[in-house]
PDB file of C-alpha atoms in Angstrom:
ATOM      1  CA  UNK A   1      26.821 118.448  25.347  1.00 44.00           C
ATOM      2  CA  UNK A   2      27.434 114.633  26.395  1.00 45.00           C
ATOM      3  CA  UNK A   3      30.782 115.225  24.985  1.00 47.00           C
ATOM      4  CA  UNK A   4      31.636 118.399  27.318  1.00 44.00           C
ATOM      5  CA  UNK A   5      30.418 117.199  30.348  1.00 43.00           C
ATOM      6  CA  UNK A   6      32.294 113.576  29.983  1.00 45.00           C
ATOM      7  CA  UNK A   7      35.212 116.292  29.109  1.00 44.00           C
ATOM      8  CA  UNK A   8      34.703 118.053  31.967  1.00 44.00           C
ATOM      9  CA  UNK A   9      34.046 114.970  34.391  1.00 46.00           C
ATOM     10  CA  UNK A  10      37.158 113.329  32.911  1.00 42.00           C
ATOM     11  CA  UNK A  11      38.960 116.333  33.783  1.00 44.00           C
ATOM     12  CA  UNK A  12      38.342 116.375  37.484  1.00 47.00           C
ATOM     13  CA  UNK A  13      38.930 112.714  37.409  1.00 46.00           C
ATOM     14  CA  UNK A  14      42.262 113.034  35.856  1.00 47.00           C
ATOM     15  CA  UNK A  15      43.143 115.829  38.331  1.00 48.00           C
ATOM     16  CA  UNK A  16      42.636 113.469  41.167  1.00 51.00           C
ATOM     17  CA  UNK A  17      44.176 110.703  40.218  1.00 51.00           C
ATOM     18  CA  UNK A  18      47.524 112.593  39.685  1.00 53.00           C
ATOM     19  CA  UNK A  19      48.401 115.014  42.158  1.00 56.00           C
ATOM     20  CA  UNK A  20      51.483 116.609  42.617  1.00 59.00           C
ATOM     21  CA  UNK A  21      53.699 114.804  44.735  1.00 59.00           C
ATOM     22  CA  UNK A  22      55.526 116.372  47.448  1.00 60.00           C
ATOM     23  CA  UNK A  23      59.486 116.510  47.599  1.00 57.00           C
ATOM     24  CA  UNK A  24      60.633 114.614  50.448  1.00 56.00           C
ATOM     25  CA  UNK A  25      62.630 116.518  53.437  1.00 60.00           C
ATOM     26  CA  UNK A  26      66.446 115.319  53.796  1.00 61.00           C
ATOM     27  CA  UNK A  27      68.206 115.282  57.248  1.00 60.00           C
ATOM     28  CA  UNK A  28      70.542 118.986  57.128  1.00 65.00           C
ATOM     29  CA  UNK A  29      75.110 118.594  57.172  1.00 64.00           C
ATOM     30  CA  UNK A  30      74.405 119.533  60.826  1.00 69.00           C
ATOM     31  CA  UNK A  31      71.810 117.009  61.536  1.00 63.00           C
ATOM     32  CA  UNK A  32      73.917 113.911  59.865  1.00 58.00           C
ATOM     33  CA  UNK A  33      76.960 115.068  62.120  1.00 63.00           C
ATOM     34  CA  UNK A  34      75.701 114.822  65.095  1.00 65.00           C
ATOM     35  CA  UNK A  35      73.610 111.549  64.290  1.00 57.00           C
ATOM     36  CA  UNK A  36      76.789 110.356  63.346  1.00 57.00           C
ATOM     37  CA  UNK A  37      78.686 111.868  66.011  1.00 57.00           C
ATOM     38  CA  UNK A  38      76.154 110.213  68.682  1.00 60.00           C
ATOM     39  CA  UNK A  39      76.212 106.525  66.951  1.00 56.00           C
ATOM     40  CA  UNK A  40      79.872 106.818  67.718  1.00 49.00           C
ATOM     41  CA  UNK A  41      79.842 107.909  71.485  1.00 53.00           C
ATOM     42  CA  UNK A  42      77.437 105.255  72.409  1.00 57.00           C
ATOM     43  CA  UNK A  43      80.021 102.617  70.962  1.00 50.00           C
ATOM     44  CA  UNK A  44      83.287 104.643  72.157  1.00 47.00           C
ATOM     45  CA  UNK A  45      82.418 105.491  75.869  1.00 49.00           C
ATOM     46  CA  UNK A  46      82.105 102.133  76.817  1.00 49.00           C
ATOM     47  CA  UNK A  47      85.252 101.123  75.381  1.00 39.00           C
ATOM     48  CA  UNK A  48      86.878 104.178  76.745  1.00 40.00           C
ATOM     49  CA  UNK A  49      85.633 102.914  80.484  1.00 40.00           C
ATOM     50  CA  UNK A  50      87.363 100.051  79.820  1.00 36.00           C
ATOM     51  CA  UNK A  51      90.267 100.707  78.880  1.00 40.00           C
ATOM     52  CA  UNK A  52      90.408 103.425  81.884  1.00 47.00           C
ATOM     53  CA  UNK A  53      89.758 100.498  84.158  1.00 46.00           C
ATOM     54  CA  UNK A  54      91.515  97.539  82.819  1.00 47.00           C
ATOM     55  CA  UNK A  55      94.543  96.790  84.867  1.00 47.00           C
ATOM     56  CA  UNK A  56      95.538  94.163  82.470  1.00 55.00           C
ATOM     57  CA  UNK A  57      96.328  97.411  79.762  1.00 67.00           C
ATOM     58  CA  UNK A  58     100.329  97.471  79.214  1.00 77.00           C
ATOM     59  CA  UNK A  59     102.174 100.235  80.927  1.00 86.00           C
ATOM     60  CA  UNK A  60     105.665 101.141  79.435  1.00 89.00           C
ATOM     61  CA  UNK A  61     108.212 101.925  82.130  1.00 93.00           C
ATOM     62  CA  UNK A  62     108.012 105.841  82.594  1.00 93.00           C
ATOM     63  CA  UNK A  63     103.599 105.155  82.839  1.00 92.00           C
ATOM     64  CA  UNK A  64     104.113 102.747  85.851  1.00 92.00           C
ATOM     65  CA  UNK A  65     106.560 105.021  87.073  1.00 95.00           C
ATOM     66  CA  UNK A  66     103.963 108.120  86.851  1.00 95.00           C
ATOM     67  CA  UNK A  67     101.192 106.267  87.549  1.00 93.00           C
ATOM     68  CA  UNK A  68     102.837 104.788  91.116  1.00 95.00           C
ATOM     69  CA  UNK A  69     103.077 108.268  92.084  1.00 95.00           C
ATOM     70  CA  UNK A  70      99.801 109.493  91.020  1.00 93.00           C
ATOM     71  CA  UNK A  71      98.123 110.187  94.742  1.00 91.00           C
ATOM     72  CA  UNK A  72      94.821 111.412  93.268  1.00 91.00           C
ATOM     73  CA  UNK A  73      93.747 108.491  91.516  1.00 90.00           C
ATOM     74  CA  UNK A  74      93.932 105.788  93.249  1.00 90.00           C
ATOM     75  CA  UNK A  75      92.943 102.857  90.315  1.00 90.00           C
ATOM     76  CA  UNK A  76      96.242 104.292  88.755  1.00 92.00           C
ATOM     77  CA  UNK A  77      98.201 103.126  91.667  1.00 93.00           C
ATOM     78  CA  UNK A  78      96.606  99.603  91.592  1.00 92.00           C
ATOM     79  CA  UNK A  79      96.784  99.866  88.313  1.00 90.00           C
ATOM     80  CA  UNK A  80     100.669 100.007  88.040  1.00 93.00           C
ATOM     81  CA  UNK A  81     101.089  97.456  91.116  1.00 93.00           C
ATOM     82  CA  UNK A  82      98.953  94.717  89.080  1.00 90.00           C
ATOM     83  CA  UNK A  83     101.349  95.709  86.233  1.00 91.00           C
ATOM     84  CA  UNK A  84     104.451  95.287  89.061  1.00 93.00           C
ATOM     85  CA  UNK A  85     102.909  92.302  90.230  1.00 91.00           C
ATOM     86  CA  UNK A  86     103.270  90.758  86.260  1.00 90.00           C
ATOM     87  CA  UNK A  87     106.361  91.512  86.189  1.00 91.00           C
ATOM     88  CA  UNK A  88     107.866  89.821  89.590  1.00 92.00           C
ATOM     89  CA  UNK A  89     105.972  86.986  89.124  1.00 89.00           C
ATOM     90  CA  UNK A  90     107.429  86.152  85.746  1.00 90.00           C
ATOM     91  CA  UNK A  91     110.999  87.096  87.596  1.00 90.00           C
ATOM     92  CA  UNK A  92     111.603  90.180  85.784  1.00 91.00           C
ATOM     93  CA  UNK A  93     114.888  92.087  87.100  1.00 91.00           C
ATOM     94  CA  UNK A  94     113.358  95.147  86.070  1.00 93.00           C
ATOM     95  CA  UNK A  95     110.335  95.262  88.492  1.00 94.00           C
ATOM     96  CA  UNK A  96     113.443  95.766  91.283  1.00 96.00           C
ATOM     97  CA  UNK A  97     113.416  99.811  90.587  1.00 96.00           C
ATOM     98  CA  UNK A  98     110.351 100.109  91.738  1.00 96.00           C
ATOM     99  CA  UNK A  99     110.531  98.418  95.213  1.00 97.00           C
ATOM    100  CA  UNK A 100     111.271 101.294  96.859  1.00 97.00           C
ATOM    101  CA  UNK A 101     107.485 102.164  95.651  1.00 97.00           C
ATOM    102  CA  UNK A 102     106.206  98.946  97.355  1.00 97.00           C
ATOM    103  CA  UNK A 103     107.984 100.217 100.624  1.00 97.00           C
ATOM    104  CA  UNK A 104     105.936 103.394 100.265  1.00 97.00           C
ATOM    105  CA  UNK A 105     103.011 102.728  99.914  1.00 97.00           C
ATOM    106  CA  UNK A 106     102.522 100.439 102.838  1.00 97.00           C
ATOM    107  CA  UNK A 107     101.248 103.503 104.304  1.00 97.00           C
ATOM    108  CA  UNK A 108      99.053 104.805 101.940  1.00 97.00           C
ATOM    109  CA  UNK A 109      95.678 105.938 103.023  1.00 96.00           C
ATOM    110  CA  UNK A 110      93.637 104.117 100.873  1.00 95.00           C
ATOM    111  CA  UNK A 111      92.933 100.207 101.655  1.00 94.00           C
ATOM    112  CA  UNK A 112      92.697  98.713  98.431  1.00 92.00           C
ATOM    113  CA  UNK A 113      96.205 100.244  97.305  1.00 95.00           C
ATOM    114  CA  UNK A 114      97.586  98.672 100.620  1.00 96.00           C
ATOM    115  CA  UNK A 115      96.235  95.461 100.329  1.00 95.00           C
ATOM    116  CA  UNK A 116      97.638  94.790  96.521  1.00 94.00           C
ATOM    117  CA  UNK A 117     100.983  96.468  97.860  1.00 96.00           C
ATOM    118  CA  UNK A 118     100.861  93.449 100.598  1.00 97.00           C
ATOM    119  CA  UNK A 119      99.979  90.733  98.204  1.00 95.00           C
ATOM    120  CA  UNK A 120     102.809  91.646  96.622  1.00 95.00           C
ATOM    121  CA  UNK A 121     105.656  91.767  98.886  1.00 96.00           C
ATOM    122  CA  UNK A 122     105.239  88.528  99.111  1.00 95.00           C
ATOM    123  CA  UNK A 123     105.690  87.688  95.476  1.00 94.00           C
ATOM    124  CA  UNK A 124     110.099  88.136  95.885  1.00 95.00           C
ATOM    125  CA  UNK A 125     110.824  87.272  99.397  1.00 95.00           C
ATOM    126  CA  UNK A 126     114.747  88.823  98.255  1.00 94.00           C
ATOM    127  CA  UNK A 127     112.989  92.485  98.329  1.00 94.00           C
ATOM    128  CA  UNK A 128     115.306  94.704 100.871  1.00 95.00           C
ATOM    129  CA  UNK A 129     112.964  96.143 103.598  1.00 97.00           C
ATOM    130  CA  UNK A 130     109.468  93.645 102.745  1.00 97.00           C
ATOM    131  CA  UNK A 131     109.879  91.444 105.390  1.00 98.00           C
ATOM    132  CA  UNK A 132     110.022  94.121 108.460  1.00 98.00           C
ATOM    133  CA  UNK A 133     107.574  96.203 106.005  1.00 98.00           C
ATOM    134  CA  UNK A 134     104.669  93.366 106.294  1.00 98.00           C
ATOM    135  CA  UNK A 135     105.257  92.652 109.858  1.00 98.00           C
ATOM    136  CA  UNK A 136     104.371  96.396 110.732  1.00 98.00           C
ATOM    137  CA  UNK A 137     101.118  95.819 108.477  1.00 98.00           C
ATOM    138  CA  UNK A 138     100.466  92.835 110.492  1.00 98.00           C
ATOM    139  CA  UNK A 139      98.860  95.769 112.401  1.00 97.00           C
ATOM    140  CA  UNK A 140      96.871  97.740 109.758  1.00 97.00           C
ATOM    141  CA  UNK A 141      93.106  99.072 110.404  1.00 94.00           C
ATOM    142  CA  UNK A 142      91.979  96.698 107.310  1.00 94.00           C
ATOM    143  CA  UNK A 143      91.430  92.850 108.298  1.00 93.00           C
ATOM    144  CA  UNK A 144      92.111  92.606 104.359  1.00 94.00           C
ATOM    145  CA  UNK A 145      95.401  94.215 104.620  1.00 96.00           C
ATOM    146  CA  UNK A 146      96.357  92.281 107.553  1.00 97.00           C
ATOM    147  CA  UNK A 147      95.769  89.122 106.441  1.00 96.00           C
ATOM    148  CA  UNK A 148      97.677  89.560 102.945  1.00 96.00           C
ATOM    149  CA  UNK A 149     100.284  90.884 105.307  1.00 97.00           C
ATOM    150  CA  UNK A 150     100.100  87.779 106.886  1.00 97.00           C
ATOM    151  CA  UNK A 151      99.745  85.302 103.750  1.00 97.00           C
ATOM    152  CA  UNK A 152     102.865  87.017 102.077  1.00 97.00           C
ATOM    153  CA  UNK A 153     105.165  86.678 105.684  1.00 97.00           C
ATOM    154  CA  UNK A 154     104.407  82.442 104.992  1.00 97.00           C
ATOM    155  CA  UNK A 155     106.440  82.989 101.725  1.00 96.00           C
ATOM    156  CA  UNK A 156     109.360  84.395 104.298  1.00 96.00           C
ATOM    157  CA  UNK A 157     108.585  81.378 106.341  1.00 96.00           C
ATOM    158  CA  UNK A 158     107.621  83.477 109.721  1.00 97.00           C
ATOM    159  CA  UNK A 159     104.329  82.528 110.799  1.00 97.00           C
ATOM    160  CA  UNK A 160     103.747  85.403 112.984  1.00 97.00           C
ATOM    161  CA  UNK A 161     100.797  86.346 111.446  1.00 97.00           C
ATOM    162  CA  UNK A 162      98.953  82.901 111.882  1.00 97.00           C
ATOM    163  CA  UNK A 163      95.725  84.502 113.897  1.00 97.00           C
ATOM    164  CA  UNK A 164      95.531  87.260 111.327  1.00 97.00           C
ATOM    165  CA  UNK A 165      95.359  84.239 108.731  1.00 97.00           C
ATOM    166  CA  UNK A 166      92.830  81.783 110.934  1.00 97.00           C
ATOM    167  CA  UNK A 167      90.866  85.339 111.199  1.00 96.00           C
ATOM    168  CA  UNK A 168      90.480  85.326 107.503  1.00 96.00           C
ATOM    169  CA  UNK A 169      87.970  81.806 107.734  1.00 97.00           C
ATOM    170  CA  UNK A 170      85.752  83.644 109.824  1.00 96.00           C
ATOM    171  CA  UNK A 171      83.016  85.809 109.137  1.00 96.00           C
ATOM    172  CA  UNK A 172      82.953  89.487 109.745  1.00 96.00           C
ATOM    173  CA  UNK A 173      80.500  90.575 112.473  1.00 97.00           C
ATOM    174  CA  UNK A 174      79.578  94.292 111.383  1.00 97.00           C
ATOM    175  CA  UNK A 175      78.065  96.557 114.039  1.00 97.00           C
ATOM    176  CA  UNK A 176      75.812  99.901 113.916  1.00 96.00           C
ATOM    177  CA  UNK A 177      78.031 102.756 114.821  1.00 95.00           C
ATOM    178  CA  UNK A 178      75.915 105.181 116.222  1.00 95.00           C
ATOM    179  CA  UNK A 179      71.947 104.033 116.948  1.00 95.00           C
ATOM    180  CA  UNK A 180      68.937 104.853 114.563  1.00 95.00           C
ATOM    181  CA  UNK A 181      67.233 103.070 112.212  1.00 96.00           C
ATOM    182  CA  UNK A 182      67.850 100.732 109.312  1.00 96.00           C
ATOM    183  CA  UNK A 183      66.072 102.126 105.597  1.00 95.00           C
ATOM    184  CA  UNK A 184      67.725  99.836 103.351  1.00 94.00           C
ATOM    185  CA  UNK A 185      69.205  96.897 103.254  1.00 95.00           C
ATOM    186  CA  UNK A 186      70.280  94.290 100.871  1.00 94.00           C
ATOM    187  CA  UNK A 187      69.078  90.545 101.157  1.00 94.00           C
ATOM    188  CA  UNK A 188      70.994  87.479 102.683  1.00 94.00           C
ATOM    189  CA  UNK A 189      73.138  85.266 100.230  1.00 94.00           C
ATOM    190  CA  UNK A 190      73.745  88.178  98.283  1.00 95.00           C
ATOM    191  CA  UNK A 191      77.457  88.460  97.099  1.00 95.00           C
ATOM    192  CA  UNK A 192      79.351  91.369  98.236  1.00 95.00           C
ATOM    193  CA  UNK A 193      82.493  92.502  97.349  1.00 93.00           C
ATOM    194  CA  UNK A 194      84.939  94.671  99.649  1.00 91.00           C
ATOM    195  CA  UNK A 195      83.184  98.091 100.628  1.00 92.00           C
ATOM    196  CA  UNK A 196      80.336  96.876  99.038  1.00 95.00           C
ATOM    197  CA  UNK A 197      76.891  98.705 100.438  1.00 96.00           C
ATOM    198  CA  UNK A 198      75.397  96.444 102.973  1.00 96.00           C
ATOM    199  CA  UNK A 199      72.930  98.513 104.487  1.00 96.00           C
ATOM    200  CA  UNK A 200      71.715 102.235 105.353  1.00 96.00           C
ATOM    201  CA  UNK A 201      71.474 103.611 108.872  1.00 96.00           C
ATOM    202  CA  UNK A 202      69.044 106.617 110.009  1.00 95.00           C
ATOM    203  CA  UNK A 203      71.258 108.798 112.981  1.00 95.00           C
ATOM    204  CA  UNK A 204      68.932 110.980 114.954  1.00 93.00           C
ATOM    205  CA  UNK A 205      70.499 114.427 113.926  1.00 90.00           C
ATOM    206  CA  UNK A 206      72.165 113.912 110.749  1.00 90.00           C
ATOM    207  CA  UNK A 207      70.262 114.483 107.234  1.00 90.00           C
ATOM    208  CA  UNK A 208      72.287 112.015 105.177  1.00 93.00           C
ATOM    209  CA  UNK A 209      72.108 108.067 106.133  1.00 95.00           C
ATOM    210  CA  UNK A 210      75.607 106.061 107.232  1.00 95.00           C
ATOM    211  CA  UNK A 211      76.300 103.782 104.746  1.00 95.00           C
ATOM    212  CA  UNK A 212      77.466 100.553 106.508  1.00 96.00           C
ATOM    213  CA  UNK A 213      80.041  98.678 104.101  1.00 96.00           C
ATOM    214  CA  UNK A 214      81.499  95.006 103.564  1.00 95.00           C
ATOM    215  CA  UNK A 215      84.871  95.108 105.562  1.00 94.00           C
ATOM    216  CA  UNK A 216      85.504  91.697 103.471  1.00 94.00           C
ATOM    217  CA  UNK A 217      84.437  90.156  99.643  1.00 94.00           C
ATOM    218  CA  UNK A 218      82.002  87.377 100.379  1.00 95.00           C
ATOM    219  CA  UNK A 219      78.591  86.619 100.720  1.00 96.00           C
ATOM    220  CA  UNK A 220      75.851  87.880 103.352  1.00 96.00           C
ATOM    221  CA  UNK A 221      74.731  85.703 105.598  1.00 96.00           C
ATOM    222  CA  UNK A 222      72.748  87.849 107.484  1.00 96.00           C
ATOM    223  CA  UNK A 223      71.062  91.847 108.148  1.00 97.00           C
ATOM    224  CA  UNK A 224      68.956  93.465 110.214  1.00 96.00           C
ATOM    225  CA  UNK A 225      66.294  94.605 107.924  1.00 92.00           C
ATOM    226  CA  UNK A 226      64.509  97.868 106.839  1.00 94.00           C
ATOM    227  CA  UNK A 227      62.361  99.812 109.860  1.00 94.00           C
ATOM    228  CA  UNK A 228      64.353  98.041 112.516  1.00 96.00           C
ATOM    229  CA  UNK A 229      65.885  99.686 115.183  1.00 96.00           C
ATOM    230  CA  UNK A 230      69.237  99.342 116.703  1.00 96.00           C
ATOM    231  CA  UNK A 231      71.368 100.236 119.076  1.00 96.00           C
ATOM    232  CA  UNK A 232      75.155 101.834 118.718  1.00 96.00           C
ATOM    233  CA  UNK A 233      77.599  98.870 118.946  1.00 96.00           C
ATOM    234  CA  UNK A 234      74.683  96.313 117.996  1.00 96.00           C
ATOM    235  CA  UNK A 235      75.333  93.695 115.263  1.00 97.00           C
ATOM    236  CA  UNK A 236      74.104  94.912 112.039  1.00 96.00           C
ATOM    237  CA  UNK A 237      75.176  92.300 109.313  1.00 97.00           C
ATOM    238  CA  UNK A 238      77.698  89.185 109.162  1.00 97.00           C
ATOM    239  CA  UNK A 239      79.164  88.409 106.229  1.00 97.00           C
ATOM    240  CA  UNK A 240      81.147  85.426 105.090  1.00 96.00           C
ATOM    241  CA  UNK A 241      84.093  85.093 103.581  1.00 96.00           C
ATOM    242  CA  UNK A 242      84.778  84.668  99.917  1.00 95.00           C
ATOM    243  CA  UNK A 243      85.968  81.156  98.436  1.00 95.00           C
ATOM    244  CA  UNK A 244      89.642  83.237  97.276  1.00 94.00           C
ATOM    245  CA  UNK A 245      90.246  84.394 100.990  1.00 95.00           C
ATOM    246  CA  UNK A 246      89.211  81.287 102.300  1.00 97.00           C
ATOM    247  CA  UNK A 247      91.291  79.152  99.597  1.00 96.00           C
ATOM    248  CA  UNK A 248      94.611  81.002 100.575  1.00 96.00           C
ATOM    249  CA  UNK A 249      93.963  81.253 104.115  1.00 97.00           C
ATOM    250  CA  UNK A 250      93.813  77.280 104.192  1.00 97.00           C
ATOM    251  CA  UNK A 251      96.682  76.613 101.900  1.00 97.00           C
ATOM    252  CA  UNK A 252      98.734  79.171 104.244  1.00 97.00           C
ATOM    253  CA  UNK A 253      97.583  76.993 107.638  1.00 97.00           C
ATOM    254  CA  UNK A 254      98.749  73.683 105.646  1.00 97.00           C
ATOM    255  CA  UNK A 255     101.919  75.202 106.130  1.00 97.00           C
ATOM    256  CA  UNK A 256     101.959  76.700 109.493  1.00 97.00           C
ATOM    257  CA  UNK A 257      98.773  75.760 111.130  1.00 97.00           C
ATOM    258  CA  UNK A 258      98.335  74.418 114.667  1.00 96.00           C
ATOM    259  CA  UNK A 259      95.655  72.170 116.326  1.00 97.00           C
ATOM    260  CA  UNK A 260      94.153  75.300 117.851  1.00 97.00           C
ATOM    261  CA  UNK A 261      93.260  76.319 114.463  1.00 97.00           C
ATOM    262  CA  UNK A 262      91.554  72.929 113.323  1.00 97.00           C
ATOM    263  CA  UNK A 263      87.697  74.226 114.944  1.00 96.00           C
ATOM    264  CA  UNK A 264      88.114  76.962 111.881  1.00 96.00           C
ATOM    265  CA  UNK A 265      89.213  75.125 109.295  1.00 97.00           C
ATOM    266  CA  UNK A 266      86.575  72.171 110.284  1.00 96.00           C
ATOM    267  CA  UNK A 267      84.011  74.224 109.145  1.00 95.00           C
ATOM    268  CA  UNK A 268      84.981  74.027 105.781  1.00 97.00           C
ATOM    269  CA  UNK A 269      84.931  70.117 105.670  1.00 96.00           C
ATOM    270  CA  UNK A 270      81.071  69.998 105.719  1.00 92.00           C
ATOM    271  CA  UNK A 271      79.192  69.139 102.388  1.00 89.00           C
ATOM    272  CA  UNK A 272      76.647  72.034 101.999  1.00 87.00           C
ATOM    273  CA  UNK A 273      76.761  74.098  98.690  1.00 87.00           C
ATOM    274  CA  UNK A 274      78.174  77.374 100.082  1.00 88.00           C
ATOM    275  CA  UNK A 275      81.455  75.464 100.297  1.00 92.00           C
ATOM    276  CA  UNK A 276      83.163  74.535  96.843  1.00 93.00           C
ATOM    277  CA  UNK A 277      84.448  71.117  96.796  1.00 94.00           C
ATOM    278  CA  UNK A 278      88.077  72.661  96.147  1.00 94.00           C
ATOM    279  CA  UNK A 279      87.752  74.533  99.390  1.00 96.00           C
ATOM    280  CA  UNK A 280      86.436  71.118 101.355  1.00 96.00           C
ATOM    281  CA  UNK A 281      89.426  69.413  99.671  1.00 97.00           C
ATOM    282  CA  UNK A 282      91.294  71.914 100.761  1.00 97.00           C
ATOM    283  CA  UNK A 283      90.642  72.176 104.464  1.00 97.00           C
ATOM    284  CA  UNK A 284      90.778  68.244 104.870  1.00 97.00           C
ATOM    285  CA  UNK A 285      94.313  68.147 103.540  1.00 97.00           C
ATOM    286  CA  UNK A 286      94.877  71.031 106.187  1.00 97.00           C
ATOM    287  CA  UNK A 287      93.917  69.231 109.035  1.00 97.00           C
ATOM    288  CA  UNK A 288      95.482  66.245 108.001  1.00 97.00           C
ATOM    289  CA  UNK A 289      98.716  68.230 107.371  1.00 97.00           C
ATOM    290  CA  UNK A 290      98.153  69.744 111.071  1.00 97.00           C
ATOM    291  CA  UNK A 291      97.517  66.899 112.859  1.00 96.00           C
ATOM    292  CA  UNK A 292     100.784  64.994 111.022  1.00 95.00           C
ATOM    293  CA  UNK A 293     103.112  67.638 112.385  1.00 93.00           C
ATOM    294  CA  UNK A 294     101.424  67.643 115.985  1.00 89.00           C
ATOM    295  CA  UNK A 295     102.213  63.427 116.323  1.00 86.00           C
TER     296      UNK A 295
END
């Protein structure tokens, strides 16, 4: 009996000890597709945005050609005139077929396109039509535009666009366009680039706010903050210039600057840590360079 119930007993125990295992549940074709196929779109997209948006990309010469003309996207124009801008700089006798281009789109309707198209025209001074060209942008909408207008007419050696270039050392004084109220804003000292998102505007009336944008790259050095009120044509924000803009506006007045101009580029000689010591250098050999031409 001992030997039937230590049978038994050992029985159960044995049955315990050594279940039957379960098989294991593998991931379907389907499922290890798209597994696989999302891995790779979270690696590819970002590369894929980049190359979209790197100007530095090589275009052959029928893509600069297309991409010159291609109206609806913008970035393809600037994209092609960095491309252009390679070329003449290196003195390639090619980029002249496409100068006609440069004459066009002086007038295009968006900024940025116009203010690379400036920069440039200023890059062969030999270019038929790019010296009358800049001196009618001398009186674009964009202070940007303007003063590479004005930059690139130095290279011609007019200096008729010397206050659009002493404009470029000061800062931009942005003003509410309508009256409401402020309900966002971004902080002083923050960097900005151009058409960068300064602030938001409440108009009685409308249901969306007015974005109020950077007219300039820089840095903002002051804004009326969220909740206040303002009126229409009060002074919102004032931004200062970047360290580029101010760097080529003072190596442009070495060349053709005049005593009036020396209160503007003064302000660059002080020691405070907003203003590199490249720009300081900069702005005392201007005034030095000024002042020997006026003796």
């Amino acid at each position: 009996m001992t030997n039937a119930m230590e049978t038994s007993h050992l029985g159960e125990t044995t049955g315990d000890a050594d279940p039957q295992p379960r098989p294991k549940r593998s991931m379907s074709r389907t499922q290890k597709l798209l597994f696989f196929a999302t891995g790779w779109l979270i690696v590819l997209m970002p590369f894929l945005f980049w190359w979209n948006t790197w100007f530095g990309r090589h275009l052959s010469n029928d893509q600069l050609t297309v991409y010159l003309h291609d109206d609806k996207k913008p970035r393809h124009i600037q994209h092609a005139l960095v491309q252009l801008g390679d070329r003449m700089a290196h003195s390639d006798s090619t980029a002249k077929q496409w100068y006609p281009d440069l004459l066009r789109l002086s007038t295009n309707p968006v900024e940025e396109v116009r203010n690379t198209d400036a920069w440039l025209m200023g890059q062969d001074t030999s270019g038929p039509g790019f010296h009358d060209t800049l001196l009618k942008m001398l009186q674009d909408s964009s202070p940007m535009v303007r003063g590479n207008a004005a930059l690139s007419l130095v290279r011609f050696g007019d200096a008729t666009g010397r206050p659009q270039i002493v404009a470029l050392l000061q800062p931009a004084h942005i003003t509410a366009p309508a009256g409401g109220s402020i309900v966002d804003a971004d902080r002083p000292g923050t960097s900005i680039h151009q058409g960068g998102l300064v602030a938001k505007l409440s108009v009685p009336g409308t249901t969306q706010p007015v974005e109020i944008r950077s007219p300039i790259p820089g840095r903002i050095h002051s804004v009326t903050q969220t909740g206040a009120h303002v009126a229409s044509g009060a002074e919102i924000a004032v931004i200062d210039p970047g360290t580029e803009q101010v760097w080529e506006a003072l190596r442009a007045l070495y060349v053709i600057g005049q005593p009036e101009d020396l209160s503007a580029i003064r302000s660059y000689e002080r020691d405070v840590p907003e203003i590199s010591n490249d720009v300081r250098q900069q702005a005392q050999e201007t005034e030095k360079a000024i002042q020997a031409r006026a003796r």
